């Protein structure tokens, strides 16, 4: 467990450092790091226990023959690992929400006027071509109402709320100007 | 032209003068607002979190017997719905931005009369409540109805305690590493912790912290996590795990006591990839004698897949007693009490509620147009 905790500390530190380099909200992150690492008993991350793949679960599927609800076209579309507006895009193995790439942003960029959250939960996805497992930071874009397009509910390595840093249902806008969720991105943080 | 107008005038005058038209005249309407009668066990309180505009939450109140909509409550951004024991009041714990999607954040408990559904007032709380796709046990009221408990997550975890008698925020109880509020007595609640244990918090009569005790872990979250929306039967919680174990945990004492888990699956079930999943994936009869699992066939990490069957288990025998195929795959389930218990199944995408009789699983009917129904509660 000590070894696992040490690995986790390293990973959290790494994610925090990389995210901090890309944001001005360092004081919040310092506080967050202290809370998360010091107070919340960081559990095993998916890198320690998940043989991740780019396999995606698009849920819940509309019944066969039923019209696809507006904005959910991507949910039932599978098979293009190059298309970052599809739920099965490799980086999205554990994404949960509206894809920013369908909302005026990119796979790791916010749409105009929305703010990247300095905080995130993390997952591990395997690249289908180089076979490497990448640590992916799922950062929400905040400050506008939900985009409503390309809803994906992928659940690789996703954990219940008592493991909040692995829970995708939380509004991950901590430290952003508002806690109003707009869309979801997937940012490569490093190789496992 | 003249003759046509004259003819019409004569006809209208004749009609107006006829005794028949006087008898058929309707009385003027008197406009009122309905009130609800006493709830029966087949009423359903369905929580709708509009997916693309979650700034206004809704609860639909339905009579599933009469297939009738009875009324609606509103709440703020990703609100939590709480029913008071005894049924006099209903609460929506919500978050509000002064300009709807930006501005100053206010968190408040909105109070409604349970019979008129009229708004009665609000109690402000610190603006740090848990914001999440609506989950059960994000807020709760103590069993005597005195204190309302609201989960905070900033992401540091604590619980705001509100005295419903004085209508005042009392203070916060820190719950490091533990989240959610499962009420387990007049002055007690339980939270789930990151290491697979349960934290029991006991309050004094003013709502301040009296004691805090953490149980031993009863499952290993890194191997087989339990879902975070257990079914509560009184002060007993039933948890289901990603791999199909059922755990019974007694929350009544100052330290939670868990019984060893048992599997809902046979080897054949496992081979066929059956496992529980969905949103509210477990339900219990009010007396805890039966638990119901929402089941699907899928691989690892399919814990949010909709279920095509509900399996019923006798908790005393730890044995399956029924298998109910669902007409429409469900995301959340609830079992009612009363002399004729029913199973209520929410289908999120189809925006509907389907009901089945218990224990035989006979399909009873469907209620449609319920927005994005995530959660279901009952009186």
Coordinates of C-alpha atoms in Angstrom, one line a residue:
Chain A
X1 CA 0.0 0.0 0.0
X2 CA 2.9 2.3 0.8
X3 CA 4.3 1.8 -2.7
X4 CA 0.8 2.4 -4.1
X5 CA 0.4 5.6 -2.1
X6 CA 3.8 6.8 -3.2
X7 CA 2.9 6.2 -6.8
X8 CA -0.4 8.0 -6.3
X9 CA 1.4 10.9 -4.7
X10 CA 3.7 11.1 -7.6
X11 CA 0.9 10.9 -10.1
X12 CA -1.2 13.5 -8.3
X13 CA 1.8 15.8 -8.0
X14 CA 2.5 15.3 -11.7
X15 CA -1.1 16.0 -12.8
X16 CA -1.2 19.1 -10.5
X17 CA 2.1 20.4 -11.7
X18 CA 1.2 20.1 -15.3
X19 CA -2.2 21.6 -14.8
X20 CA -0.7 24.4 -12.7
X21 CA 1.7 25.2 -15.5
X22 CA -1.3 25.9 -17.7
X23 CA -3.3 27.9 -15.3
X24 CA -2.9 31.0 -13.1
X25 CA -4.9 29.6 -10.3
X26 CA -1.9 28.2 -8.4
X27 CA -3.0 29.2 -5.0
X28 CA -6.2 27.2 -5.4
X29 CA -4.3 24.2 -6.7
X30 CA -1.9 24.4 -3.8
X31 CA -4.9 24.3 -1.4
X32 CA -6.5 21.6 -3.4
X33 CA -3.4 19.5 -3.5
X34 CA -3.2 19.8 0.3
X35 CA -6.8 18.8 0.8
X36 CA -6.8 15.9 -1.7
X37 CA -3.4 14.4 -0.8
X38 CA -3.5 15.3 2.9
X39 CA -7.1 14.8 3.9
X40 CA -8.9 12.5 1.5
X41 CA -6.9 9.3 1.5
X42 CA -6.1 9.0 -2.2
X43 CA -7.0 5.6 -3.3
X44 CA -5.5 3.5 -6.0
X45 CA -5.8 5.2 -9.3
X46 CA -6.9 3.3 -12.5
X47 CA -3.3 3.1 -13.6
X48 CA -2.7 0.7 -10.8
X49 CA -5.6 -1.6 -11.5
X50 CA -7.1 -1.1 -14.9
X51 CA -5.9 -2.7 -18.0
X52 CA -7.4 0.1 -19.9
X53 CA -8.2 0.1 -23.6
X54 CA -9.9 2.4 -26.0
X55 CA -13.1 0.4 -25.5
X56 CA -16.0 2.7 -24.9
X57 CA -19.4 2.0 -23.5
X58 CA -22.0 4.3 -25.0
X59 CA -24.9 4.4 -22.6
X60 CA -27.7 4.2 -22.4
X61 CA -28.6 3.4 -26.0
X62 CA -32.0 4.3 -27.4
X63 CA -34.1 1.3 -28.3
X64 CA -33.5 -0.2 -31.8
X65 CA -35.4 1.7 -34.4
X66 CA -36.2 4.7 -32.1
X67 CA -35.2 8.1 -33.4
X68 CA -31.9 9.3 -31.9
X69 CA -32.5 12.2 -29.5
X70 CA -31.1 15.5 -30.7
X71 CA -27.5 15.9 -29.6
X72 CA -26.9 12.2 -28.9
X73 CA -25.9 11.2 -32.4
X74 CA -22.3 10.5 -31.3
X75 CA -23.4 8.2 -28.6
X76 CA -24.6 5.6 -31.1
X77 CA -21.7 6.1 -33.5
X78 CA -18.7 3.8 -33.1
X79 CA -15.6 2.8 -34.8
X80 CA -13.6 5.9 -35.7
X81 CA -10.6 6.3 -33.4
X82 CA -9.4 9.4 -35.2
X83 CA -12.7 11.3 -34.8
X84 CA -12.6 13.5 -31.7
X85 CA -16.3 14.2 -32.0
X86 CA -17.1 10.5 -31.5
X87 CA -17.6 8.9 -28.1
X88 CA -15.2 6.1 -29.0
X89 CA -12.3 8.4 -29.7
X90 CA -9.4 6.8 -27.8
X91 CA -8.8 9.6 -25.3
X92 CA -12.5 9.6 -24.3
X93 CA -12.4 6.1 -22.7
X94 CA -13.7 7.5 -19.4
X95 CA -15.3 10.8 -20.5
X96 CA -18.7 11.6 -19.2
X97 CA -20.6 14.6 -20.6
X98 CA -20.9 16.7 -23.7
X99 CA -17.8 16.7 -26.0
X100 CA -16.3 20.2 -26.2
X101 CA -15.2 19.2 -29.7
X102 CA -18.9 19.2 -30.7
X103 CA -19.5 22.5 -29.0
X104 CA -17.0 24.9 -30.6
X105 CA -14.0 23.7 -28.8
X106 CA -11.6 20.8 -29.2
X107 CA -10.7 17.5 -27.5
X108 CA -8.6 19.5 -25.0
X109 CA -9.7 23.0 -25.7
X110 CA -12.8 25.0 -24.5
X111 CA -15.3 26.6 -26.8
X112 CA -15.0 30.4 -27.0
X113 CA -15.9 32.2 -23.8
X114 CA -15.9 29.0 -21.6
X115 CA -13.2 28.6 -18.9
X116 CA -11.0 25.5 -18.5
X117 CA -11.3 24.2 -15.0
X118 CA -8.0 24.0 -13.2
X119 CA -9.1 20.8 -11.6
X120 CA -10.0 17.4 -13.0
X121 CA -10.4 13.7 -12.5
X122 CA -8.1 11.3 -14.2
X123 CA -8.2 8.2 -16.2
X124 CA -6.0 6.0 -18.3
X125 CA -6.6 5.2 -21.9
X126 CA -4.6 3.1 -24.3
X127 CA -3.7 4.6 -27.7
X128 CA -5.0 2.2 -30.4
X129 CA -1.9 2.6 -32.6
X130 CA 1.2 3.0 -30.3
X131 CA -0.3 0.7 -27.7
X132 CA 0.8 3.0 -24.9
X133 CA -1.3 3.8 -21.8
X134 CA -1.7 7.5 -21.4
X135 CA -2.8 9.4 -18.3
X136 CA -5.7 11.5 -19.3
X137 CA -7.0 14.5 -17.3
X138 CA -10.7 15.0 -17.8
X139 CA -11.1 18.8 -17.5
X140 CA -14.5 20.4 -17.7
X141 CA -15.1 23.7 -19.5
X142 CA -17.2 26.0 -17.3
X143 CA -19.2 29.2 -17.3
X144 CA -21.9 28.5 -19.7
X145 CA -25.0 26.1 -19.6
X146 CA -24.5 22.6 -20.8
X147 CA -23.7 22.5 -24.6
X148 CA -26.1 19.6 -25.1
X149 CA -24.3 18.0 -28.1
X150 CA -22.4 14.7 -28.4
X151 CA -23.3 13.3 -25.0
X152 CA -21.0 10.4 -24.0
X153 CA -21.1 8.3 -20.9
X154 CA -18.0 6.2 -21.0
X155 CA -17.1 4.6 -17.7
X156 CA -13.7 2.9 -18.0
X157 CA -12.3 3.0 -14.5
X158 CA -15.0 5.3 -13.2
X159 CA -15.7 5.0 -9.5
X160 CA -18.4 6.0 -7.1
X161 CA -18.5 9.3 -5.2
X162 CA -16.5 8.1 -2.2
X163 CA -13.6 8.1 -4.6
X164 CA -14.3 11.6 -5.9
X165 CA -11.2 12.1 -8.0
X166 CA -12.3 9.1 -10.1
X167 CA -16.0 10.2 -10.2
X168 CA -17.1 11.6 -13.5
X169 CA -20.6 12.7 -12.3
X170 CA -19.2 15.5 -10.2
X171 CA -19.1 19.0 -11.7
X172 CA -15.4 19.4 -12.1
X173 CA -15.4 23.2 -12.1
X174 CA -13.6 23.6 -8.8
X175 CA -11.4 26.7 -9.1
X176 CA -13.2 28.0 -12.3
X177 CA -15.0 31.3 -12.2
X178 CA -18.4 29.5 -11.8
X179 CA -19.5 25.9 -11.1
X180 CA -21.7 26.0 -14.2
X181 CA -20.8 23.0 -16.4
X182 CA -20.6 23.5 -20.1
X183 CA -18.7 20.6 -21.7
X184 CA -16.0 18.0 -21.2
X185 CA -12.4 17.6 -22.6
X186 CA -9.7 15.0 -22.4
X187 CA -6.1 16.2 -22.0
X188 CA -3.1 14.0 -22.2
X189 CA -0.9 14.5 -19.1
X190 CA 1.7 11.9 -19.8
X191 CA 2.4 8.3 -20.5
X192 CA 1.8 5.8 -17.7
Chain B
X1 CA -76.4 40.6 -48.3
X2 CA -79.0 42.4 -46.2
X3 CA -81.3 39.4 -46.2
X4 CA -78.5 37.1 -45.0
X5 CA -77.6 39.3 -42.0
X6 CA -81.3 39.7 -41.2
X7 CA -81.8 35.9 -41.2
X8 CA -78.7 35.4 -39.0
X9 CA -80.0 38.1 -36.5
X10 CA -83.4 36.5 -36.3
X11 CA -81.9 33.1 -35.8
X12 CA -79.6 34.3 -32.9
X13 CA -82.5 36.1 -31.2
X14 CA -84.6 33.0 -31.4
X15 CA -81.9 30.9 -29.9
X16 CA -81.2 33.4 -27.1
X17 CA -84.9 33.5 -26.3
X18 CA -85.4 29.7 -26.3
X19 CA -85.8 28.0 -22.9
X20 CA -83.5 25.3 -24.1
X21 CA -80.5 27.6 -24.4
X22 CA -81.1 29.0 -20.9
X23 CA -81.0 25.5 -19.5
X24 CA -77.7 24.7 -21.3
X25 CA -75.8 27.8 -20.1
X26 CA -72.7 26.9 -18.1
X27 CA -72.0 28.5 -14.8
X28 CA -69.0 30.9 -14.6
X29 CA -65.8 29.1 -13.7
X30 CA -64.2 29.7 -10.3
X31 CA -60.4 29.4 -10.6
X32 CA -58.5 27.8 -7.7
X33 CA -55.3 25.8 -7.0
X34 CA -55.7 22.2 -6.3
X35 CA -54.3 20.7 -3.1
X36 CA -52.9 17.2 -2.8
X37 CA -54.7 14.6 -0.6
X38 CA -52.9 12.2 1.6
X39 CA -50.1 10.4 -0.3
X40 CA -50.6 6.7 -0.9
X41 CA -47.7 4.2 -1.4
X42 CA -48.2 4.2 -5.1
X43 CA -47.4 7.9 -5.5
X44 CA -44.0 8.5 -7.1
X45 CA -41.8 11.6 -6.8
X46 CA -39.7 11.6 -9.9
X47 CA -36.7 13.9 -10.0
X48 CA -36.1 15.4 -13.4
X49 CA -32.7 17.1 -14.0
X50 CA -33.2 18.8 -17.4
X51 CA -30.0 17.6 -19.2
X52 CA -29.2 20.7 -21.2
X53 CA -30.5 23.2 -18.6
X54 CA -29.9 21.8 -15.2
X55 CA -30.3 25.3 -13.6
X56 CA -34.0 24.5 -12.9
X57 CA -34.6 21.1 -11.4
X58 CA -38.1 19.5 -11.2
X59 CA -39.9 16.9 -9.2
X60 CA -43.0 15.4 -10.8
X61 CA -45.5 13.9 -8.4
X62 CA -47.5 11.1 -9.9
X63 CA -50.3 8.7 -8.9
X64 CA -49.1 5.6 -10.6
X65 CA -52.5 3.8 -10.0
X66 CA -54.5 6.5 -11.8
X67 CA -51.7 7.2 -14.3
X68 CA -52.2 10.8 -13.2
X69 CA -49.9 13.8 -12.9
X70 CA -50.6 15.4 -9.5
X71 CA -48.2 18.3 -9.5
X72 CA -44.6 19.6 -9.7
X73 CA -41.9 21.2 -7.6
X74 CA -39.1 23.3 -8.8
X75 CA -35.6 23.7 -7.5
X76 CA -32.3 25.3 -8.4
X77 CA -29.1 24.1 -10.2
X78 CA -28.6 20.3 -9.7
X79 CA -30.9 20.4 -6.7
X80 CA -31.4 17.6 -4.1
X81 CA -34.9 16.6 -3.2
X82 CA -35.7 15.7 0.4
X83 CA -39.0 14.5 2.0
X84 CA -39.7 15.2 5.6
X85 CA -40.6 12.2 7.8
X86 CA -44.4 12.6 8.4
X87 CA -44.9 14.2 5.1
X88 CA -45.7 17.8 6.1
X89 CA -43.0 19.5 4.1
X90 CA -40.9 18.9 1.1
X91 CA -37.5 20.4 0.5
X92 CA -35.3 21.3 -2.5
X93 CA -31.7 22.0 -1.7
X94 CA -30.4 24.1 -4.6
X95 CA -27.7 26.3 -6.0
X96 CA -28.5 29.6 -7.6
X97 CA -26.4 32.1 -9.5
X98 CA -27.7 35.7 -9.5
X99 CA -27.6 35.8 -13.3
X100 CA -28.7 32.1 -13.7
X101 CA -25.5 31.0 -15.4
X102 CA -23.0 33.4 -13.7
X103 CA -22.9 36.0 -10.9
X104 CA -23.0 35.4 -7.2
X105 CA -23.6 31.9 -6.0
X106 CA -26.2 31.3 -3.3
X107 CA -27.1 27.9 -1.9
X108 CA -30.4 27.5 -0.1
X109 CA -33.0 25.0 1.1
X110 CA -36.4 25.8 -0.4
X111 CA -39.3 24.7 1.7
X112 CA -42.6 23.6 0.3
X113 CA -45.9 22.6 1.9
X114 CA -46.5 19.0 1.0
X115 CA -50.2 19.4 0.4
X116 CA -50.5 22.7 -1.4
X117 CA -47.0 22.4 -2.9
X118 CA -46.8 26.2 -2.2
X119 CA -43.3 27.7 -1.6
X120 CA -43.0 28.5 2.1
X121 CA -39.6 30.0 2.4
X122 CA -35.9 29.4 2.3
X123 CA -32.9 28.8 4.5
X124 CA -29.5 30.0 3.2
X125 CA -26.6 27.6 3.6
X126 CA -22.9 28.0 2.8
X127 CA -22.4 28.0 -1.0
X128 CA -20.4 24.8 -1.1
X129 CA -22.9 22.0 -1.5
X130 CA -22.0 19.0 -3.6
X131 CA -22.8 19.7 -7.3
X132 CA -23.2 16.4 -9.2
X133 CA -25.6 14.7 -11.6
X134 CA -28.4 14.2 -9.1
X135 CA -27.7 11.4 -6.7
X136 CA -29.6 10.0 -3.8
X137 CA -28.3 10.8 -0.3
X138 CA -26.7 14.2 -1.3
X139 CA -29.0 15.7 1.3
X140 CA -31.2 14.1 3.9
X141 CA -33.3 14.8 7.0
X142 CA -32.9 13.1 10.4
X143 CA -35.5 10.5 11.3
X144 CA -37.3 12.9 13.6
X145 CA -37.5 15.6 11.0
X146 CA -35.5 18.1 13.1
X147 CA -32.2 18.5 11.2
X148 CA -31.6 18.7 7.5
X149 CA -28.1 17.5 6.4
X150 CA -26.5 18.8 3.2
X151 CA -23.4 17.2 1.7
X152 CA -20.6 19.7 0.8
X153 CA -17.8 19.0 -1.6
X154 CA -15.3 21.7 -2.5
X155 CA -13.6 19.0 -3.0
X156 CA -13.0 18.9 0.8
X157 CA -15.9 17.1 2.3
X158 CA -18.2 18.3 5.1
X159 CA -21.9 18.3 6.0
X160 CA -24.0 21.4 6.6
X161 CA -26.5 21.0 9.5
X162 CA -29.7 23.0 9.4
X163 CA -32.2 23.2 12.2
X164 CA -35.6 22.9 10.5
X165 CA -37.4 24.0 13.7
X166 CA -35.6 27.4 14.0
X167 CA -35.1 27.5 10.2
X168 CA -31.4 28.3 10.8
X169 CA -28.0 26.9 9.6
X170 CA -26.4 25.4 12.7
X171 CA -22.9 24.6 11.5
X172 CA -20.7 22.2 9.6
X173 CA -19.4 18.8 10.5
X174 CA -16.2 17.8 8.8
X175 CA -16.3 14.3 7.2
X176 CA -12.7 13.9 5.9
X177 CA -12.5 11.3 3.1
X178 CA -16.2 10.4 3.5
X179 CA -19.2 11.6 1.5
X180 CA -23.0 11.3 1.3
X181 CA -25.6 11.5 4.1
X182 CA -27.6 8.4 5.0
X183 CA -29.9 9.3 7.9
X184 CA -29.7 6.6 10.6
X185 CA -31.5 8.1 13.6
X186 CA -32.8 11.3 15.1
X187 CA -29.3 12.6 15.7
X188 CA -27.2 10.4 13.5
X189 CA -26.1 9.9 9.9
X190 CA -23.6 7.7 8.0
X191 CA -21.2 8.5 5.1
X192 CA -19.3 6.3 2.8
X193 CA -15.5 6.6 2.9
X194 CA -12.7 6.2 0.3
X195 CA -11.2 3.1 2.0
X196 CA -14.5 1.1 2.0
X197 CA -15.5 2.0 5.5
X198 CA -18.5 3.9 6.9
X199 CA -18.3 7.0 9.0
X200 CA -21.0 7.4 11.6
X201 CA -21.6 10.9 12.9
X202 CA -23.7 11.6 16.0
X203 CA -25.0 15.1 16.7
X204 CA -26.2 16.6 20.0
X205 CA -29.6 18.2 20.4
X206 CA -28.3 21.5 19.0
X207 CA -27.1 19.9 15.8
X208 CA -23.4 20.1 16.8
X209 CA -21.0 17.3 16.5
X210 CA -21.1 14.8 19.4
X211 CA -19.1 11.9 18.1
X212 CA -17.6 10.6 14.9
X213 CA -16.7 6.9 14.5
X214 CA -15.3 5.1 11.5
X215 CA -16.0 1.4 10.9
X216 CA -13.5 -1.1 9.5
X217 CA -13.6 -1.3 5.7
X218 CA -16.3 -3.8 4.6
X219 CA -15.3 -4.0 1.0
X220 CA -12.2 -3.3 -1.1
X221 CA -13.0 -0.4 -3.5
X222 CA -9.9 -1.1 -5.6
X223 CA -11.2 -4.7 -6.3
X224 CA -15.0 -4.5 -6.3
X225 CA -16.5 -1.1 -5.4
X226 CA -20.0 -0.9 -4.1
X227 CA -22.4 1.6 -5.8
X228 CA -22.8 4.9 -3.9
X229 CA -26.7 4.9 -3.8
X230 CA -27.6 2.1 -1.4
X231 CA -31.2 1.1 -0.7
X232 CA -32.2 2.1 2.8
X233 CA -34.8 0.1 4.8
X234 CA -35.1 2.0 8.1
X235 CA -31.5 2.2 9.5
X236 CA -30.3 -0.8 7.4
X237 CA -28.5 -0.1 4.2
X238 CA -28.2 -2.6 1.3
X239 CA -25.3 -2.0 -1.0
X240 CA -24.7 -3.7 -4.4
X241 CA -21.2 -4.0 -5.9
X242 CA -20.0 -3.7 -9.5
X243 CA -19.5 -7.5 -9.5
X244 CA -22.8 -8.4 -7.9
X245 CA -22.2 -8.7 -4.2
X246 CA -24.9 -7.6 -1.8
X247 CA -23.9 -6.2 1.6
X248 CA -26.2 -5.5 4.5
X249 CA -25.0 -2.8 6.9
X250 CA -26.6 -1.8 10.1
X251 CA -26.2 2.0 10.5
X252 CA -28.2 2.3 13.8
X253 CA -25.4 2.3 16.3
X254 CA -22.5 4.7 16.9
X255 CA -20.4 2.5 14.6
X256 CA -21.7 0.9 11.4
X257 CA -21.7 -2.9 11.4
X258 CA -21.5 -4.7 8.1
X259 CA -22.3 -8.3 7.5
X260 CA -20.1 -10.2 5.0
X261 CA -21.2 -9.7 1.4
X262 CA -22.9 -12.5 -0.6
X263 CA -23.1 -12.9 -4.3
X264 CA -26.3 -12.3 -6.2
X265 CA -24.8 -14.3 -9.1
X266 CA -24.4 -18.0 -9.8
X267 CA -21.4 -19.3 -11.8
X268 CA -23.8 -19.5 -14.8
X269 CA -24.9 -15.9 -14.3
X270 CA -21.2 -14.8 -14.2
X271 CA -20.4 -16.7 -17.4
X272 CA -23.3 -14.9 -19.1
X273 CA -21.9 -11.6 -17.8
X274 CA -24.8 -10.6 -15.7
X275 CA -24.1 -7.8 -13.3
X276 CA -26.0 -4.9 -11.6
X277 CA -25.9 -1.4 -13.1
X278 CA -27.6 1.8 -13.8
X279 CA -28.2 4.9 -11.6
X280 CA -30.4 3.8 -8.7
X281 CA -29.4 0.1 -9.3
X282 CA -30.7 -1.3 -6.0
X283 CA -34.0 -1.1 -4.2
X284 CA -35.4 -2.6 -1.0
X285 CA -38.8 -3.4 0.3
X286 CA -39.5 -1.0 3.3
X287 CA -39.1 -3.9 5.7
X288 CA -35.8 -5.0 4.1
X289 CA -37.0 -8.5 3.5
X290 CA -36.5 -8.2 -0.2
X291 CA -33.8 -6.4 -2.3
X292 CA -34.1 -5.8 -6.0
X293 CA -31.2 -5.4 -8.4
X294 CA -31.3 -3.8 -11.8
X295 CA -29.4 -6.3 -14.0
X296 CA -27.7 -6.2 -17.4
X297 CA -25.3 -8.3 -19.4
X298 CA -22.0 -6.6 -20.0
X299 CA -18.3 -6.6 -19.3
X300 CA -16.1 -4.8 -16.8
X301 CA -16.9 -1.1 -16.2
X302 CA -20.4 -1.4 -17.5
X303 CA -21.8 -0.3 -14.1
X304 CA -23.9 2.5 -15.7
X305 CA -25.5 0.3 -18.3
X306 CA -29.3 0.3 -18.3
X307 CA -30.9 -2.9 -16.9
X308 CA -33.1 -5.2 -18.9
X309 CA -34.2 -7.3 -15.9
X310 CA -34.9 -6.8 -12.2
X311 CA -33.9 -9.7 -9.9
X312 CA -35.5 -10.0 -6.5
X313 CA -33.6 -11.6 -3.5
X314 CA -34.9 -12.7 -0.1
X315 CA -32.4 -11.1 2.2
X316 CA -32.9 -13.7 5.0
X317 CA -32.2 -16.7 2.7
X318 CA -29.8 -14.7 0.5
X319 CA -31.5 -16.4 -2.5
X320 CA -33.1 -15.1 -5.6
X321 CA -36.9 -15.4 -5.6
X322 CA -37.9 -13.7 -8.8
X323 CA -36.6 -12.5 -12.1
X324 CA -38.6 -9.7 -13.8
X325 CA -37.9 -8.9 -17.4
X326 CA -38.5 -5.2 -18.1
X327 CA -40.5 -3.9 -21.1
X328 CA -38.1 -1.0 -21.4
X329 CA -34.6 -1.0 -20.1
X330 CA -34.4 1.0 -16.9
X331 CA -31.8 3.3 -15.3
X332 CA -33.3 3.6 -11.8
X333 CA -35.6 1.4 -9.7
X334 CA -37.7 1.7 -6.6
X335 CA -39.9 -0.8 -4.7
X336 CA -42.9 0.6 -2.9
X337 CA -44.6 -0.6 0.3
X338 CA -48.3 -0.9 1.0
X339 CA -50.6 -3.9 0.6
X340 CA -50.0 -4.1 -3.1
X341 CA -46.3 -3.3 -3.6
X342 CA -45.2 -2.3 -7.1
X343 CA -41.8 -1.9 -8.8
X344 CA -41.2 1.5 -10.4
X345 CA -38.6 1.6 -13.2
X346 CA -37.3 4.9 -14.7
X347 CA -36.1 5.0 -18.3
X348 CA -33.9 8.1 -18.7
X349 CA -33.7 8.3 -22.5
X350 CA -37.3 7.3 -23.0
X351 CA -38.3 9.9 -20.4
X352 CA -40.8 7.5 -18.7
X353 CA -41.8 5.5 -15.7
X354 CA -43.0 1.9 -16.0
X355 CA -44.6 0.0 -13.2
X356 CA -44.8 -3.8 -12.4
X357 CA -46.7 -5.6 -9.7
X358 CA -44.7 -7.3 -7.0
X359 CA -43.8 -10.1 -6.4
X360 CA -45.1 -11.5 -9.7
X361 CA -43.6 -8.8 -12.0
X362 CA -46.8 -8.2 -14.1
X363 CA -46.5 -5.1 -16.3
X364 CA -49.0 -2.5 -15.1
X365 CA -48.4 0.6 -17.3
X366 CA -46.3 3.5 -18.4
X367 CA -46.2 7.2 -17.7
X368 CA -44.4 9.3 -20.3
X369 CA -42.9 12.8 -20.7
X370 CA -41.0 13.0 -17.5
X371 CA -38.0 15.1 -18.7
X372 CA -34.7 13.5 -17.7
X373 CA -35.8 11.3 -14.8
X374 CA -32.8 10.3 -12.8
X375 CA -34.2 9.5 -9.4
X376 CA -37.4 8.2 -7.9
X377 CA -38.7 8.6 -4.3
X378 CA -41.9 7.6 -2.5
X379 CA -43.9 8.7 0.5

